[in-house]
mmCIF file with all atom_site columns, C-alpha atoms in Angstrom:
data_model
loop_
_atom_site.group_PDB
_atom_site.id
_atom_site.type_symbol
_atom_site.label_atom_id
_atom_site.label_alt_id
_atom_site.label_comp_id
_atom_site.label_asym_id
_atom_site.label_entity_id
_atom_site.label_seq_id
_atom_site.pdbx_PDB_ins_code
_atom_site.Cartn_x
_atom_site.Cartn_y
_atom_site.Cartn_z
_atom_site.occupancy
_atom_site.B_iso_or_equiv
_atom_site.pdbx_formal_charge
_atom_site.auth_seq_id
_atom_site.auth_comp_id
_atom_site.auth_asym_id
_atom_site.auth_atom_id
_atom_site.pdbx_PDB_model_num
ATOM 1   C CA . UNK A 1 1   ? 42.672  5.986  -10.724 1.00 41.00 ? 129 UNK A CA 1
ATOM 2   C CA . UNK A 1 2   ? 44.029  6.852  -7.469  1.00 41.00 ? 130 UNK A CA 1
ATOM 3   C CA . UNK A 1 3   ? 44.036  10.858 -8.243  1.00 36.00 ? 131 UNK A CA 1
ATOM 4   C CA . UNK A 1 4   ? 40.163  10.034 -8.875  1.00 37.00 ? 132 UNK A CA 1
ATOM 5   C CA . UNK A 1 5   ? 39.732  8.252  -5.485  1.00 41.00 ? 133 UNK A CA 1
ATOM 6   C CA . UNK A 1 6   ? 41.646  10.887 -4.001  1.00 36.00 ? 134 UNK A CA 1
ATOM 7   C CA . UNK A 1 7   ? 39.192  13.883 -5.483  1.00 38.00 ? 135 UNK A CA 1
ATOM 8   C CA . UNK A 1 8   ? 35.679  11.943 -4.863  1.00 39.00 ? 136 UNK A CA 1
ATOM 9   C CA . UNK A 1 9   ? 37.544  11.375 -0.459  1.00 41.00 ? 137 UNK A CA 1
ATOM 10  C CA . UNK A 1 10  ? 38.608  15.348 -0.222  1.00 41.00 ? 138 UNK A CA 1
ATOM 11  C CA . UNK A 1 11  ? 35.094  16.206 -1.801  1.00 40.00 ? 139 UNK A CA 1
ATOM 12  C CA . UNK A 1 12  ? 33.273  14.064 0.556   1.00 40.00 ? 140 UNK A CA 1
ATOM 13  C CA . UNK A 1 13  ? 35.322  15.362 3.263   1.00 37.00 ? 141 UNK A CA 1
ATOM 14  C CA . UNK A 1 14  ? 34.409  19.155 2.479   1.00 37.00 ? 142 UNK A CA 1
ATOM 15  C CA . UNK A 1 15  ? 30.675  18.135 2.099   1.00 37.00 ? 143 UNK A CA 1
ATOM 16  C CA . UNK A 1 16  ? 30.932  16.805 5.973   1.00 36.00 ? 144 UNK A CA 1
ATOM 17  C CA . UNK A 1 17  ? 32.841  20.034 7.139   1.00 36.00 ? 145 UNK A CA 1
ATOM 18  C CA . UNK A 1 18  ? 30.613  22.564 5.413   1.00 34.00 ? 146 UNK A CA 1
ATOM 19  C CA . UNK A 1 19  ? 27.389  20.795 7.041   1.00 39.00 ? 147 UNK A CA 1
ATOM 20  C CA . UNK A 1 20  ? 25.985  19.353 3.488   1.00 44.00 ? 148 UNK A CA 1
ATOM 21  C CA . UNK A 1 21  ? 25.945  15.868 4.991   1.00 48.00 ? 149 UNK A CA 1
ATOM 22  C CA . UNK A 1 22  ? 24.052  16.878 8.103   1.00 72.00 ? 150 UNK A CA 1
ATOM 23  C CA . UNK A 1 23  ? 21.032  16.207 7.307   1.00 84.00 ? 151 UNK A CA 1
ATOM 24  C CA . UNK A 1 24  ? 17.846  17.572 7.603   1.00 91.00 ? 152 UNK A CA 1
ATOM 25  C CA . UNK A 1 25  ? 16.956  19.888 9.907   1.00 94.00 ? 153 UNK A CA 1
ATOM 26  C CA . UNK A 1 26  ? 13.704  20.353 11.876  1.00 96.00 ? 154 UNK A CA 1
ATOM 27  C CA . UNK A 1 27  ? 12.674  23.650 10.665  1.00 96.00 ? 155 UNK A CA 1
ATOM 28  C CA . UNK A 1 28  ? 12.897  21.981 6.860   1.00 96.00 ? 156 UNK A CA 1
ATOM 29  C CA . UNK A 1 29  ? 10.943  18.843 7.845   1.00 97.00 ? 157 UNK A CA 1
ATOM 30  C CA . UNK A 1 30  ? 8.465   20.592 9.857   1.00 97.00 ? 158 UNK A CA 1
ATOM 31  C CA . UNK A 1 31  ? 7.889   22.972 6.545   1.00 97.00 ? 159 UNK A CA 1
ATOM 32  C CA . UNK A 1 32  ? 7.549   20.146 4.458   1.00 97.00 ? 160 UNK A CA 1
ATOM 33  C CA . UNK A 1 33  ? 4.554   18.239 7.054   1.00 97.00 ? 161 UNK A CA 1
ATOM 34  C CA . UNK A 1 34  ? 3.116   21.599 6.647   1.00 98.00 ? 162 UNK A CA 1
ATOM 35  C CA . UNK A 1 35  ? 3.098   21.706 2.778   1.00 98.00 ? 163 UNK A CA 1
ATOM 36  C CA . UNK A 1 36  ? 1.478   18.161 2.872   1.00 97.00 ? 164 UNK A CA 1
ATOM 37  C CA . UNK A 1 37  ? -1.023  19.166 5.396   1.00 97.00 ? 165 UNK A CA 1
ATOM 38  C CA . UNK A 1 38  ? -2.542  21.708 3.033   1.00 97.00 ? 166 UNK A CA 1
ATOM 39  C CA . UNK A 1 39  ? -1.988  19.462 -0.131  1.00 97.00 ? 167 UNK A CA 1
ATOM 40  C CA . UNK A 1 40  ? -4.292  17.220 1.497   1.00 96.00 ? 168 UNK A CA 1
ATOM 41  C CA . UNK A 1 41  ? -6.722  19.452 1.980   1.00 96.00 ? 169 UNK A CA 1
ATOM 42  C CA . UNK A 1 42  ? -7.062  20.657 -1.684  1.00 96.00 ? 170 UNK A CA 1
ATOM 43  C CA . UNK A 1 43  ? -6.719  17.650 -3.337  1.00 96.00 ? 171 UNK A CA 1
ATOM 44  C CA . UNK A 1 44  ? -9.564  18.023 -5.637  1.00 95.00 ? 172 UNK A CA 1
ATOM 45  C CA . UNK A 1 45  ? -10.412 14.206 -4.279  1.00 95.00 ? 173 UNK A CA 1
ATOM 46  C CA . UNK A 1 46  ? -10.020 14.777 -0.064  1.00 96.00 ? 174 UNK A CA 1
ATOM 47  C CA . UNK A 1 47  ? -11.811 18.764 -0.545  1.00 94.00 ? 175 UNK A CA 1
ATOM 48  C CA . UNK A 1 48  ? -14.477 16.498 -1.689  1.00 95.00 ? 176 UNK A CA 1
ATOM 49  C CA . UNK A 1 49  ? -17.407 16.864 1.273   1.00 95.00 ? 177 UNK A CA 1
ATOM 50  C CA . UNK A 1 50  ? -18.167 12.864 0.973   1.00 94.00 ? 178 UNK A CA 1
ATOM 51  C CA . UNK A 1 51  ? -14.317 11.775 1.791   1.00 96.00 ? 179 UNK A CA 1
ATOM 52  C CA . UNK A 1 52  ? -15.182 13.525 5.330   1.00 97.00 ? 180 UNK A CA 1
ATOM 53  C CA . UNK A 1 53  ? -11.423 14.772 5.550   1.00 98.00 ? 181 UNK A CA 1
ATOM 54  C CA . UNK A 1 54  ? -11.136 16.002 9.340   1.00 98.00 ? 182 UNK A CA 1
ATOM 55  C CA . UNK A 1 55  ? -7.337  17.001 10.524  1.00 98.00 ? 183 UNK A CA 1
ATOM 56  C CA . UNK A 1 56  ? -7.395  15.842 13.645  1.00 98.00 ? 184 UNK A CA 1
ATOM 57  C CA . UNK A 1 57  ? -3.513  16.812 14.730  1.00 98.00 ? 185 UNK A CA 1
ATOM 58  C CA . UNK A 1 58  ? -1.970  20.016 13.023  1.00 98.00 ? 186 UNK A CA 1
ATOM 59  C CA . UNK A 1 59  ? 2.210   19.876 12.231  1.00 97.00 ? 187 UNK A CA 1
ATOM 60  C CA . UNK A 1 60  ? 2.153   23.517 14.085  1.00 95.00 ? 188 UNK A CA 1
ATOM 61  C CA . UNK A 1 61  ? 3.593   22.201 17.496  1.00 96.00 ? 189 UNK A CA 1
ATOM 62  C CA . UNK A 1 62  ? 7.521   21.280 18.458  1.00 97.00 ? 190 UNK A CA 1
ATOM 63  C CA . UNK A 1 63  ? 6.287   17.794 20.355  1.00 97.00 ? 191 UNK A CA 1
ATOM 64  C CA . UNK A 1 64  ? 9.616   16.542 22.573  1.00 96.00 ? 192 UNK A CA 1
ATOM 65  C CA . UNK A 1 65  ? 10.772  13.071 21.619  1.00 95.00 ? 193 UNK A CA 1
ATOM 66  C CA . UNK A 1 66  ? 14.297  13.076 22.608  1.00 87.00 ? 194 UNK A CA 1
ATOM 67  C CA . UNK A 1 67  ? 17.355  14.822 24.654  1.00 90.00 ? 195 UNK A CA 1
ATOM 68  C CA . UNK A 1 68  ? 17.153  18.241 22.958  1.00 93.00 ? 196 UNK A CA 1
ATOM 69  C CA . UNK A 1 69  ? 15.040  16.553 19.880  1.00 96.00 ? 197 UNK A CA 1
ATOM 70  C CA . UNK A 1 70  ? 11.512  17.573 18.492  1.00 97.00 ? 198 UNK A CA 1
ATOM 71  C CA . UNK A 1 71  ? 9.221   16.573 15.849  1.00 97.00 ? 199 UNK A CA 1
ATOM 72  C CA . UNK A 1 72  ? 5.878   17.709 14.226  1.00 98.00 ? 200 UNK A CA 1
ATOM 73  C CA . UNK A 1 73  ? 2.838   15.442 14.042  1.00 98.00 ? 201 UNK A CA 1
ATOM 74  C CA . UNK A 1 74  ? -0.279  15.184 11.440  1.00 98.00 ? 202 UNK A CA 1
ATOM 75  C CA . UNK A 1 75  ? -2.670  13.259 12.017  1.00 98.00 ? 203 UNK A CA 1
ATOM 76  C CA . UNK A 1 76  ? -5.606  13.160 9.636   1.00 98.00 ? 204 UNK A CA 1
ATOM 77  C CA . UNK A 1 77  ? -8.421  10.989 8.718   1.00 98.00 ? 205 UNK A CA 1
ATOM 78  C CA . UNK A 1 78  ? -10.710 10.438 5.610   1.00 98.00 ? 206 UNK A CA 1
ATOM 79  C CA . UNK A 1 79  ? -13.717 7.995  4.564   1.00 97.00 ? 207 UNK A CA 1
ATOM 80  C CA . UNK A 1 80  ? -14.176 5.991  1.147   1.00 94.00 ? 208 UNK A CA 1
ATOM 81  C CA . UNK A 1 81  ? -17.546 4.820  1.755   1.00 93.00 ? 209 UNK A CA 1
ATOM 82  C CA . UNK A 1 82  ? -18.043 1.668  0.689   1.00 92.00 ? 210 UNK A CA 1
ATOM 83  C CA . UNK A 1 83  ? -20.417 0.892  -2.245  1.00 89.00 ? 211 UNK A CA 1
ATOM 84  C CA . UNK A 1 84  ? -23.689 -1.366 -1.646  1.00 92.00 ? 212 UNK A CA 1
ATOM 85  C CA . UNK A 1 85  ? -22.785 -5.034 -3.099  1.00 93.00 ? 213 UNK A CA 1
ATOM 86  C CA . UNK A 1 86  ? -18.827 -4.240 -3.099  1.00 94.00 ? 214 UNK A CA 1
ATOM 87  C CA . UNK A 1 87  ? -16.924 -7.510 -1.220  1.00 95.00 ? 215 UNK A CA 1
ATOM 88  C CA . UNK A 1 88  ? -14.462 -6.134 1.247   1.00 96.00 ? 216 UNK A CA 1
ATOM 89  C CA . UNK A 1 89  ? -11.488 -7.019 -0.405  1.00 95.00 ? 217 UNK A CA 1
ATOM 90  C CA . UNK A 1 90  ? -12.319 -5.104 -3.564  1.00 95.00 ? 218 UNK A CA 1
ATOM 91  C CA . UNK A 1 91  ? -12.990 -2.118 -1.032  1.00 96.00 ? 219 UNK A CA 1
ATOM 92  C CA . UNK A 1 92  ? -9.553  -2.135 0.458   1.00 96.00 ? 220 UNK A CA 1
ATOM 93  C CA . UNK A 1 93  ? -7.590  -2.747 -2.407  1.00 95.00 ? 221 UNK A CA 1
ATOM 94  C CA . UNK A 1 94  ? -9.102  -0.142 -4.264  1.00 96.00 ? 222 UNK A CA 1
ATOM 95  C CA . UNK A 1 95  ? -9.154  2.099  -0.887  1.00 97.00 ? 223 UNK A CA 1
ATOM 96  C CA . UNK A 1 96  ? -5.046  1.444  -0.665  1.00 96.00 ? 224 UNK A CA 1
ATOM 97  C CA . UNK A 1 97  ? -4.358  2.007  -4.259  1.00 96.00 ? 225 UNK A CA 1
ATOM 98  C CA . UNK A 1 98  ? -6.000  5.527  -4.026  1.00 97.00 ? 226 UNK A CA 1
ATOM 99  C CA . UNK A 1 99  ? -3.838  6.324  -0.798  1.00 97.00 ? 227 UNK A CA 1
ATOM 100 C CA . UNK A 1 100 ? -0.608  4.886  -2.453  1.00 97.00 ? 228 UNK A CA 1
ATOM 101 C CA . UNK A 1 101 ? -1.262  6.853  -5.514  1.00 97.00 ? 229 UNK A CA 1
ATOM 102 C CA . UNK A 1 102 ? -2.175  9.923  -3.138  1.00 97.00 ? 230 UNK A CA 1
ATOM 103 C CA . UNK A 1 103 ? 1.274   9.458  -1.258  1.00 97.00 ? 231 UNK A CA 1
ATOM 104 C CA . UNK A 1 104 ? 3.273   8.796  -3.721  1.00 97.00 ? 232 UNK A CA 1
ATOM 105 C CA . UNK A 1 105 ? 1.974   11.533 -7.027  1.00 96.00 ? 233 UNK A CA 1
ATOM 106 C CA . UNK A 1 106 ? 0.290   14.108 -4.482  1.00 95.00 ? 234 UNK A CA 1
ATOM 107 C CA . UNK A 1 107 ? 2.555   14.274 -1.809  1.00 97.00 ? 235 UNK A CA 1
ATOM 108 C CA . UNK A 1 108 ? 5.478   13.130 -2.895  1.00 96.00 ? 236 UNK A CA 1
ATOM 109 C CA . UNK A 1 109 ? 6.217   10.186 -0.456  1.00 98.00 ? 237 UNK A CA 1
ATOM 110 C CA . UNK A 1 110 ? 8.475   6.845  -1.714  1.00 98.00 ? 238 UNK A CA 1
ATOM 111 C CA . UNK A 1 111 ? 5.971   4.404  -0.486  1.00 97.00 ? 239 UNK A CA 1
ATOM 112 C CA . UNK A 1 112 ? 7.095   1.054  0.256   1.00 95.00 ? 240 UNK A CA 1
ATOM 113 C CA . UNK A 1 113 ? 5.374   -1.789 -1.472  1.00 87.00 ? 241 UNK A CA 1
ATOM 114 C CA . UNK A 1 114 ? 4.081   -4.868 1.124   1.00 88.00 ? 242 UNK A CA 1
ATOM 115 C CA . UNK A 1 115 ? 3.079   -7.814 -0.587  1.00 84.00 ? 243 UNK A CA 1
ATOM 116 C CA . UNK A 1 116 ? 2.182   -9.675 2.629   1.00 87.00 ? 244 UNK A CA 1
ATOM 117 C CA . UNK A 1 117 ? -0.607  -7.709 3.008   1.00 86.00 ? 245 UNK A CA 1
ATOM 118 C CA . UNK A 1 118 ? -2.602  -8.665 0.197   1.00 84.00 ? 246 UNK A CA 1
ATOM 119 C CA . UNK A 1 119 ? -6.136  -9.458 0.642   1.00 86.00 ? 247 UNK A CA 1
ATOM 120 C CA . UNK A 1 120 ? -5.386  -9.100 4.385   1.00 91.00 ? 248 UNK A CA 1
ATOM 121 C CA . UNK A 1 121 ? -9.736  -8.347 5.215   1.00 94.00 ? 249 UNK A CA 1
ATOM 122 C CA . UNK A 1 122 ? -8.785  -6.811 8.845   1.00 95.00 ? 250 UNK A CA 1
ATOM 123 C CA . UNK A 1 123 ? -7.136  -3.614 6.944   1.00 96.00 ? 251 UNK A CA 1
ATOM 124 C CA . UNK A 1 124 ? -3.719  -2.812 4.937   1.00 96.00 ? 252 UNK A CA 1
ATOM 125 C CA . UNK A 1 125 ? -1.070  -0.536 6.173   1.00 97.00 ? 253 UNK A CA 1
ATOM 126 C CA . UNK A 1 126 ? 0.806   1.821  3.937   1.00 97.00 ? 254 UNK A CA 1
ATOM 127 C CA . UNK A 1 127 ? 4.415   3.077  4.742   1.00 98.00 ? 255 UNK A CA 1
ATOM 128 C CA . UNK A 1 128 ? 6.770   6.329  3.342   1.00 98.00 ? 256 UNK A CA 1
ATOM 129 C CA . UNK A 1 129 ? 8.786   8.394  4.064   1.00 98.00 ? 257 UNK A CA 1
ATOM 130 C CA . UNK A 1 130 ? 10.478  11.959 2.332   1.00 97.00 ? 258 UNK A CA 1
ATOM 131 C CA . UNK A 1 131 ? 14.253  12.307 2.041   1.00 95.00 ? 259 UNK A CA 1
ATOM 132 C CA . UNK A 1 132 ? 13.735  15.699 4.178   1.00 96.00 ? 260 UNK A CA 1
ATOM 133 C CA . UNK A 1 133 ? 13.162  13.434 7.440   1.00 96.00 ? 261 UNK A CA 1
ATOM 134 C CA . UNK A 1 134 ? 8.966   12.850 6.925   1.00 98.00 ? 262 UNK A CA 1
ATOM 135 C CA . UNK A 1 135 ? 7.723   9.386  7.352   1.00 98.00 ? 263 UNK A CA 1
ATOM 136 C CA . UNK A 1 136 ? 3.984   8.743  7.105   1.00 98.00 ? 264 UNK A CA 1
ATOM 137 C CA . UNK A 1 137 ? 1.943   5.323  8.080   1.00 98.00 ? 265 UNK A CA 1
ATOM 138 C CA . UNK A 1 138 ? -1.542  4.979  6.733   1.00 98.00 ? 266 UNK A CA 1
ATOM 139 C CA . UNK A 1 139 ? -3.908  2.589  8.366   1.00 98.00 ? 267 UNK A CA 1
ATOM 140 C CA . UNK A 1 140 ? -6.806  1.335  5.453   1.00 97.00 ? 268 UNK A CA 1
ATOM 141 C CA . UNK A 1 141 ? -9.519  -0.028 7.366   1.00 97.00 ? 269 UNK A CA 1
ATOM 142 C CA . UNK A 1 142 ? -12.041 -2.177 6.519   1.00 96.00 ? 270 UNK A CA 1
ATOM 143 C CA . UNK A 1 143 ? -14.542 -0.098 8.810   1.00 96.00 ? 271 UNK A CA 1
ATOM 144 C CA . UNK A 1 144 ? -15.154 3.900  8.764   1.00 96.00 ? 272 UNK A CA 1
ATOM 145 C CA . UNK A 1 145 ? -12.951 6.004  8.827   1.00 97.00 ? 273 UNK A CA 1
ATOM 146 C CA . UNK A 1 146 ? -11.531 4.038  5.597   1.00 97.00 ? 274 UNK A CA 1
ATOM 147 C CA . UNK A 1 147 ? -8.199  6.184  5.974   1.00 98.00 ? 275 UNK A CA 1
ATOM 148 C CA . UNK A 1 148 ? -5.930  7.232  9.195   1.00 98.00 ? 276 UNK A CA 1
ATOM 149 C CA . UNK A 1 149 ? -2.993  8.420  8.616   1.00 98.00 ? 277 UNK A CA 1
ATOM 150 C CA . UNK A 1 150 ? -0.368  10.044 10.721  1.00 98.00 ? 278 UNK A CA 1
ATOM 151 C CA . UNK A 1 151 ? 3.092   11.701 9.180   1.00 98.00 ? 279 UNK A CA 1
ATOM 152 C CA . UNK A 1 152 ? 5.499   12.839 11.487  1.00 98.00 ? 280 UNK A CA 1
ATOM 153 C CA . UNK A 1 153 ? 9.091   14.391 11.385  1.00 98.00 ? 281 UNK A CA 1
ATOM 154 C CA . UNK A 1 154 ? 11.606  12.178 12.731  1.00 97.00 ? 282 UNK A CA 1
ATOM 155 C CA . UNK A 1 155 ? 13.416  13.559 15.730  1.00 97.00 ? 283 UNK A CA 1
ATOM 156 C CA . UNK A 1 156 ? 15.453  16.296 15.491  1.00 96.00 ? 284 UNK A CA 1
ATOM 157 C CA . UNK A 1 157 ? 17.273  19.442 16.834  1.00 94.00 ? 285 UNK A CA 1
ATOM 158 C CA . UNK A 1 158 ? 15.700  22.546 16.228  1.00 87.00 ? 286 UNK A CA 1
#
């Protein structure tokens, strides 16, 4: 037992020294906002002309957010018009479930799940983030746009 504790300390100690527990850098991260910026836009649902998918921020620009730190910003929006007759609540919930599912299966995010916002009429927000140092917050609103989301890198050196 103790030559097995030994092994799994000296691995984890030549992990830190070759830079495998460093973590992500910006380069990576800003690749990955990238990739996600153009899934987005072909998505068979957003390339649809009625969703009204404008990118209104590009992840194409080092933004400073720190001593020697950077990140990349998207900002997007999209609309789920709301059928004639449909009660709010039925709007968002669907609304959210087709941005969670678009997060999580399209794009890869681990969304978190918020049961304090259901049936919440004055809009739901949606939270995720990517191991690769992406986190994204979606705002579902009960007015048009229906979706705003903005994904950003977290800080980092580049």
């Amino acid at each position: 037992m103790r030559v097995v504790r030994l092994l799994a300390i000296g691995s984890m100690l030549v992990m830190v020294a070759s830079g495998c527990a460093s973590g992500p850098s910006l380069k990576e991260a800003a690749a990955e906002l990238q990739k996600d910026t153009k899934r987005l836009e072909t998505d068979d649902l957003f390339k649809n002309p009625l969703m009204k998918l404008r990118i209104l921020q590009r992840p194409d620009e080092d933004i400073p957010c720190a001593k020697d730190r950077f990140k990349r910003v998207l900002r997007a929006t999209a609309d789920d018009e709301r059928v004639k007759g449909e009660d709010l609540d039925s709007h968002l919930d669907k609304s959210e479930q087709v941005m969670e599912n678009t997060l999580s299966q399209i794009l890869d995010y681990e969304v978190e799940e918020d049961l304090t916002q259901l049936d919440a009429l004055e809009g739901r927000f949606i939270h995720g983030r990517k191991q690769v140092g992406v986190v994204v917050n979606v705002y579902v609103a009960p007015e048009a746009p229906t979706w705003r989301l903005r994904a950003e890198t977290i800080c980092l050196p580049r």
